[in-house]
Amino acid sequence: MQAHDSAIRAAAYTHGEDWLISADQDGVIKYWQTNFNNVKAFQAHQDPIRDLAFAPNDSKFITACDDATLQIFDFAGGIPESSLTGHSWDAKTVDWHPTKGLIVSGSKDHQVKLWDPRSGRCLTTLHGHKNTIAKVAFEPRKGHLLATCARDQTPRIFDLRMMRDVNLLRGHEKDVSTLVWHPFHSSLLSTGGSDGSIFHYLLDEPHNLPGTAPMLSPYDSQEPHSSAAPVTHPAHRIPFAHDFSVWSLDWHPLGHILASGSNDRVSRFWTRARPGETDYCRDRYHLGDAAVDSLGSNERRNGRRTNREEEEQEVEDEAEGLIDQEMPSAQTTVPGIPGLSALSNRVNTKKTSDPSKPRIFTPEQIATLIAQGKIPAPPLPNESGLIIVPPPPLPAGFDFTPFQPGSVPLPPSLLSAGKLPPLLTDFNGPSLQDGVLASHAASTELPGLAAECRGNMLGGIGSTIRRRAPLPSQAESLMEEQRKGKYRHAR
């Protein structure tokens, strides 16, 4: 379905799941029903819209735009109500608190801001990231925690009651592009990286690296506002989940399936392993293609590679079939006399470095060549208004021996009809007027050729333009080649 005229940058369902709104690169917002019937579209911004979020009661929604502003719209009328300004660079992400009148936004200026949607006032700014903020999200169950990620490879967990970061999530080797909370387990957070990896973190289990001592949580510290935030490592890693950046993650409302979308144009659905299944960590998503190929357990991947090679071969076969239908090249020999060029000694063109590009003469150059006798003058029309094109002159050193009387017997068809090809009647050789050939010199008809074809070839009867039969269609030619067994049939 072609929903927008430009790239879709954000989409969000209402909490009641009755409506869907989408925003694109041109700043256009569209309303959709559950059957994808578009009921409204309007220009919300002049710059790309990067993120959308609904209010808890679905009566309003907010947009984050590259013009560094946040706009609050009335959902029923699609009318902007207020604009939140305060970021000094592009606003990349926004979220609305699940139960409170609180908005959080992240920008390219490395800042995370909390807003009051009623007054439009910025409540506070959270500093901690050192690069563009990619995603911000409130914890959906209790709403006490805020997760943020940026292009500094370290997602952070902020506690709104303390207004500080209480957890640093390590493990990513590249930029973190997105994150999502589990709908039921408030301590489970999933992140996606620009290298195609997906990590799962359990915030109540630090999962420290071997040889490192656990850090004290700010909740247990005597100075919670000044103690360092503990570091948490992923409980599970899928380093080869996608081939390119993971742009979006979202859980099923029941929390048993995780969907991921990537820049490799692939969407995948993930679920936990079945009880007793222990070899799930030996697939290509956990080990990579090279390691799995070395283990010999990548039959499905090899099957996909084979299918891709077959599709590429079919494309090549179809391209070869199209070559067979190209316009045939002009005939360079005189019909009936092999070896006699139809273009020899007509115009002495100068060879260029590129043989496919003939030399182009101006009218002045052509007049000069005609005056010098290097090329013949164009024929004049006769009394009937037709232009009779004379046959080409014989090449230098042409051997007349085969045409001597009695040297080469004529075919029985020519002898019985008493006719000779017309191109032989105008030859200047003395042997053509003697003996057997002289008896047929007056004939100008060629057996087996229709009058209109003969006129088109000689230029003296009918049209002076060579006519060609229409080319066969691509489908007919391809079907004919398939009947010959040259190309494979479609799967």
PDB file of N, CA, C and O in Angstrom, residues 145-174:
ATOM      1  N   LEU A 145      10.578   4.782  35.924  1.00  0.00           N
ATOM      2  CA  LEU A 145      11.870   4.752  35.242  1.00  0.00           C
ATOM      3  C   LEU A 145      11.733   5.303  33.836  1.00  0.00           C
ATOM      4  O   LEU A 145      10.690   5.211  33.183  1.00  0.00           O
ATOM      5  N   LEU A 146      12.838   5.876  33.380  1.00  0.00           N
ATOM      6  CA  LEU A 146      12.954   6.408  32.026  1.00  0.00           C
ATOM      7  C   LEU A 146      14.207   5.828  31.379  1.00  0.00           C
ATOM      8  O   LEU A 146      15.303   5.924  31.957  1.00  0.00           O
ATOM      9  N   ALA A 147      14.059   5.218  30.221  1.00  0.00           N
ATOM     10  CA  ALA A 147      15.195   4.648  29.486  1.00  0.00           C
ATOM     11  C   ALA A 147      15.533   5.555  28.308  1.00  0.00           C
ATOM     12  O   ALA A 147      14.640   6.033  27.598  1.00  0.00           O
ATOM     13  N   THR A 148      16.819   5.792  28.115  1.00  0.00           N
ATOM     14  CA  THR A 148      17.305   6.614  27.010  1.00  0.00           C
ATOM     15  C   THR A 148      18.493   5.914  26.357  1.00  0.00           C
ATOM     16  O   THR A 148      19.245   5.183  27.022  1.00  0.00           O
ATOM     17  N   CYS A 149      18.639   6.128  25.073  1.00  0.00           N
ATOM     18  CA  CYS A 149      19.806   5.604  24.363  1.00  0.00           C
ATOM     19  C   CYS A 149      20.261   6.639  23.352  1.00  0.00           C
ATOM     20  O   CYS A 149      19.461   7.464  22.875  1.00  0.00           O
ATOM     21  N   ALA A 150      21.528   6.605  23.044  1.00  0.00           N
ATOM     22  CA  ALA A 150      22.123   7.586  22.134  1.00  0.00           C
ATOM     23  C   ALA A 150      23.220   6.904  21.324  1.00  0.00           C
ATOM     24  O   ALA A 150      23.422   5.685  21.405  1.00  0.00           O
ATOM     25  N   ARG A 151      23.899   7.708  20.547  1.00  0.00           N
ATOM     26  CA  ARG A 151      24.976   7.189  19.713  1.00  0.00           C
ATOM     27  C   ARG A 151      26.306   7.126  20.454  1.00  0.00           C
ATOM     28  O   ARG A 151      27.367   7.175  19.846  1.00  0.00           O
ATOM     29  N   ASP A 152      26.231   7.039  21.787  1.00  0.00           N
ATOM     30  CA  ASP A 152      27.447   6.893  22.584  1.00  0.00           C
ATOM     31  C   ASP A 152      27.603   5.476  23.126  1.00  0.00           C
ATOM     32  O   ASP A 152      28.402   5.252  24.038  1.00  0.00           O
ATOM     33  N   GLN A 153      26.812   4.522  22.603  1.00  0.00           N
ATOM     34  CA  GLN A 153      26.936   3.095  22.884  1.00  0.00           C
ATOM     35  C   GLN A 153      26.523   2.702  24.298  1.00  0.00           C
ATOM     36  O   GLN A 153      26.708   1.550  24.686  1.00  0.00           O
ATOM     37  N   THR A 154      25.944   3.628  25.091  1.00  0.00           N
ATOM     38  CA  THR A 154      25.615   3.321  26.478  1.00  0.00           C
ATOM     39  C   THR A 154      24.201   3.789  26.800  1.00  0.00           C
ATOM     40  O   THR A 154      23.988   4.983  27.056  1.00  0.00           O
ATOM     41  N   PRO A 155      23.211   2.910  26.772  1.00  0.00           N
ATOM     42  CA  PRO A 155      21.870   3.295  27.246  1.00  0.00           C
ATOM     43  C   PRO A 155      21.891   3.585  28.748  1.00  0.00           C
ATOM     44  O   PRO A 155      22.698   3.027  29.497  1.00  0.00           O
ATOM     45  N   ARG A 156      20.989   4.449  29.169  1.00  0.00           N
ATOM     46  CA  ARG A 156      20.925   4.837  30.573  1.00  0.00           C
ATOM     47  C   ARG A 156      19.496   4.714  31.083  1.00  0.00           C
ATOM     48  O   ARG A 156      18.534   4.924  30.344  1.00  0.00           O
ATOM     49  N   ILE A 157      19.410   4.394  32.390  1.00  0.00           N
ATOM     50  CA  ILE A 157      18.122   4.298  33.075  1.00  0.00           C
ATOM     51  C   ILE A 157      18.079   5.407  34.113  1.00  0.00           C
ATOM     52  O   ILE A 157      18.934   5.479  35.006  1.00  0.00           O
ATOM     53  N   PHE A 158      17.046   6.279  34.000  1.00  0.00           N
ATOM     54  CA  PHE A 158      16.871   7.381  34.944  1.00  0.00           C
ATOM     55  C   PHE A 158      15.667   7.080  35.835  1.00  0.00           C
ATOM     56  O   PHE A 158      14.658   6.535  35.381  1.00  0.00           O
ATOM     57  N   ASP A 159      15.796   7.449  37.095  1.00  0.00           N
ATOM     58  CA  ASP A 159      14.691   7.354  38.043  1.00  0.00           C
ATOM     59  C   ASP A 159      14.076   8.746  38.191  1.00  0.00           C
ATOM     60  O   ASP A 159      14.759   9.700  38.588  1.00  0.00           O
ATOM     61  N   LEU A 160      12.809   8.862  37.837  1.00  0.00           N
ATOM     62  CA  LEU A 160      12.153  10.168  37.873  1.00  0.00           C
ATOM     63  C   LEU A 160      11.989  10.689  39.297  1.00  0.00           C
ATOM     64  O   LEU A 160      11.865  11.902  39.507  1.00  0.00           O
ATOM     65  N   ARG A 161      11.999   9.813  40.272  1.00  0.00           N
ATOM     66  CA  ARG A 161      11.862  10.253  41.655  1.00  0.00           C
ATOM     67  C   ARG A 161      13.150  10.877  42.174  1.00  0.00           C
ATOM     68  O   ARG A 161      13.138  11.711  43.068  1.00  0.00           O
ATOM     69  N   MET A 162      14.295  10.465  41.577  1.00  0.00           N
ATOM     70  CA  MET A 162      15.595  10.986  41.991  1.00  0.00           C
ATOM     71  C   MET A 162      16.178  11.951  40.959  1.00  0.00           C
ATOM     72  O   MET A 162      17.143  12.660  41.255  1.00  0.00           O
ATOM     73  N   MET A 163      15.623  11.946  39.754  1.00  0.00           N
ATOM     74  CA  MET A 163      16.101  12.772  38.646  1.00  0.00           C
ATOM     75  C   MET A 163      17.593  12.555  38.391  1.00  0.00           C
ATOM     76  O   MET A 163      18.374  13.502  38.237  1.00  0.00           O
ATOM     77  N   ARG A 164      17.971  11.289  38.334  1.00  0.00           N
ATOM     78  CA  ARG A 164      19.354  10.937  38.041  1.00  0.00           C
ATOM     79  C   ARG A 164      19.399   9.557  37.409  1.00  0.00           C
ATOM     80  O   ARG A 164      18.426   8.793  37.473  1.00  0.00           O
ATOM     81  N   ASP A 165      20.524   9.239  36.801  1.00  0.00           N
ATOM     82  CA  ASP A 165      20.678   7.917  36.193  1.00  0.00           C
ATOM     83  C   ASP A 165      21.044   6.906  37.270  1.00  0.00           C
ATOM     84  O   ASP A 165      21.899   7.155  38.124  1.00  0.00           O
ATOM     85  N   VAL A 166      20.363   5.775  37.286  1.00  0.00           N
ATOM     86  CA  VAL A 166      20.565   4.740  38.296  1.00  0.00           C
ATOM     87  C   VAL A 166      21.150   3.468  37.698  1.00  0.00           C
ATOM     88  O   VAL A 166      21.426   2.515  38.428  1.00  0.00           O
ATOM     89  N   ASN A 167      21.348   3.456  36.368  1.00  0.00           N
ATOM     90  CA  ASN A 167      21.893   2.264  35.726  1.00  0.00           C
ATOM     91  C   ASN A 167      22.525   2.648  34.396  1.00  0.00           C
ATOM     92  O   ASN A 167      21.951   3.429  33.630  1.00  0.00           O
ATOM     93  N   LEU A 168      23.701   2.081  34.152  1.00  0.00           N
ATOM     94  CA  LEU A 168      24.377   2.204  32.860  1.00  0.00           C
ATOM     95  C   LEU A 168      24.399   0.828  32.209  1.00  0.00           C
ATOM     96  O   LEU A 168      24.844  -0.148  32.825  1.00  0.00           O
ATOM     97  N   LEU A 169      23.934   0.751  30.977  1.00  0.00           N
ATOM     98  CA  LEU A 169      23.854  -0.527  30.262  1.00  0.00           C
ATOM     99  C   LEU A 169      25.012  -0.619  29.278  1.00  0.00           C
ATOM    100  O   LEU A 169      25.064   0.147  28.300  1.00  0.00           O
ATOM    101  N   ARG A 170      25.920  -1.533  29.537  1.00  0.00           N
ATOM    102  CA  ARG A 170      27.106  -1.711  28.695  1.00  0.00           C
ATOM    103  C   ARG A 170      26.960  -2.984  27.871  1.00  0.00           C
ATOM    104  O   ARG A 170      26.147  -3.857  28.165  1.00  0.00           O
ATOM    105  N   GLY A 171      27.770  -3.077  26.835  1.00  0.00           N
ATOM    106  CA  GLY A 171      27.803  -4.274  26.006  1.00  0.00           C
ATOM    107  C   GLY A 171      27.788  -3.970  24.529  1.00  0.00           C
ATOM    108  O   GLY A 171      28.337  -4.728  23.729  1.00  0.00           O
ATOM    109  N   HIS A 172      27.167  -2.886  24.135  1.00  0.00           N
ATOM    110  CA  HIS A 172      27.123  -2.541  22.709  1.00  0.00           C
ATOM    111  C   HIS A 172      28.484  -2.014  22.256  1.00  0.00           C
ATOM    112  O   HIS A 172      29.119  -1.216  22.948  1.00  0.00           O
ATOM    113  N   GLU A 173      28.897  -2.458  21.086  1.00  0.00           N
ATOM    114  CA  GLU A 173      30.142  -1.985  20.501  1.00  0.00           C
ATOM    115  C   GLU A 173      29.908  -0.888  19.467  1.00  0.00           C
ATOM    116  O   GLU A 173      30.872  -0.266  19.010  1.00  0.00           O
ATOM    117  N   LYS A 174      28.669  -0.686  19.063  1.00  0.00           N
ATOM    118  CA  LYS A 174      28.314   0.373  18.126  1.00  0.00           C
ATOM    119  C   LYS A 174      27.190   1.215  18.737  1.00  0.00           C
ATOM    120  O   LYS A 174      26.738   0.971  19.852  1.00  0.00           O
TER     121      LYS A 174
END
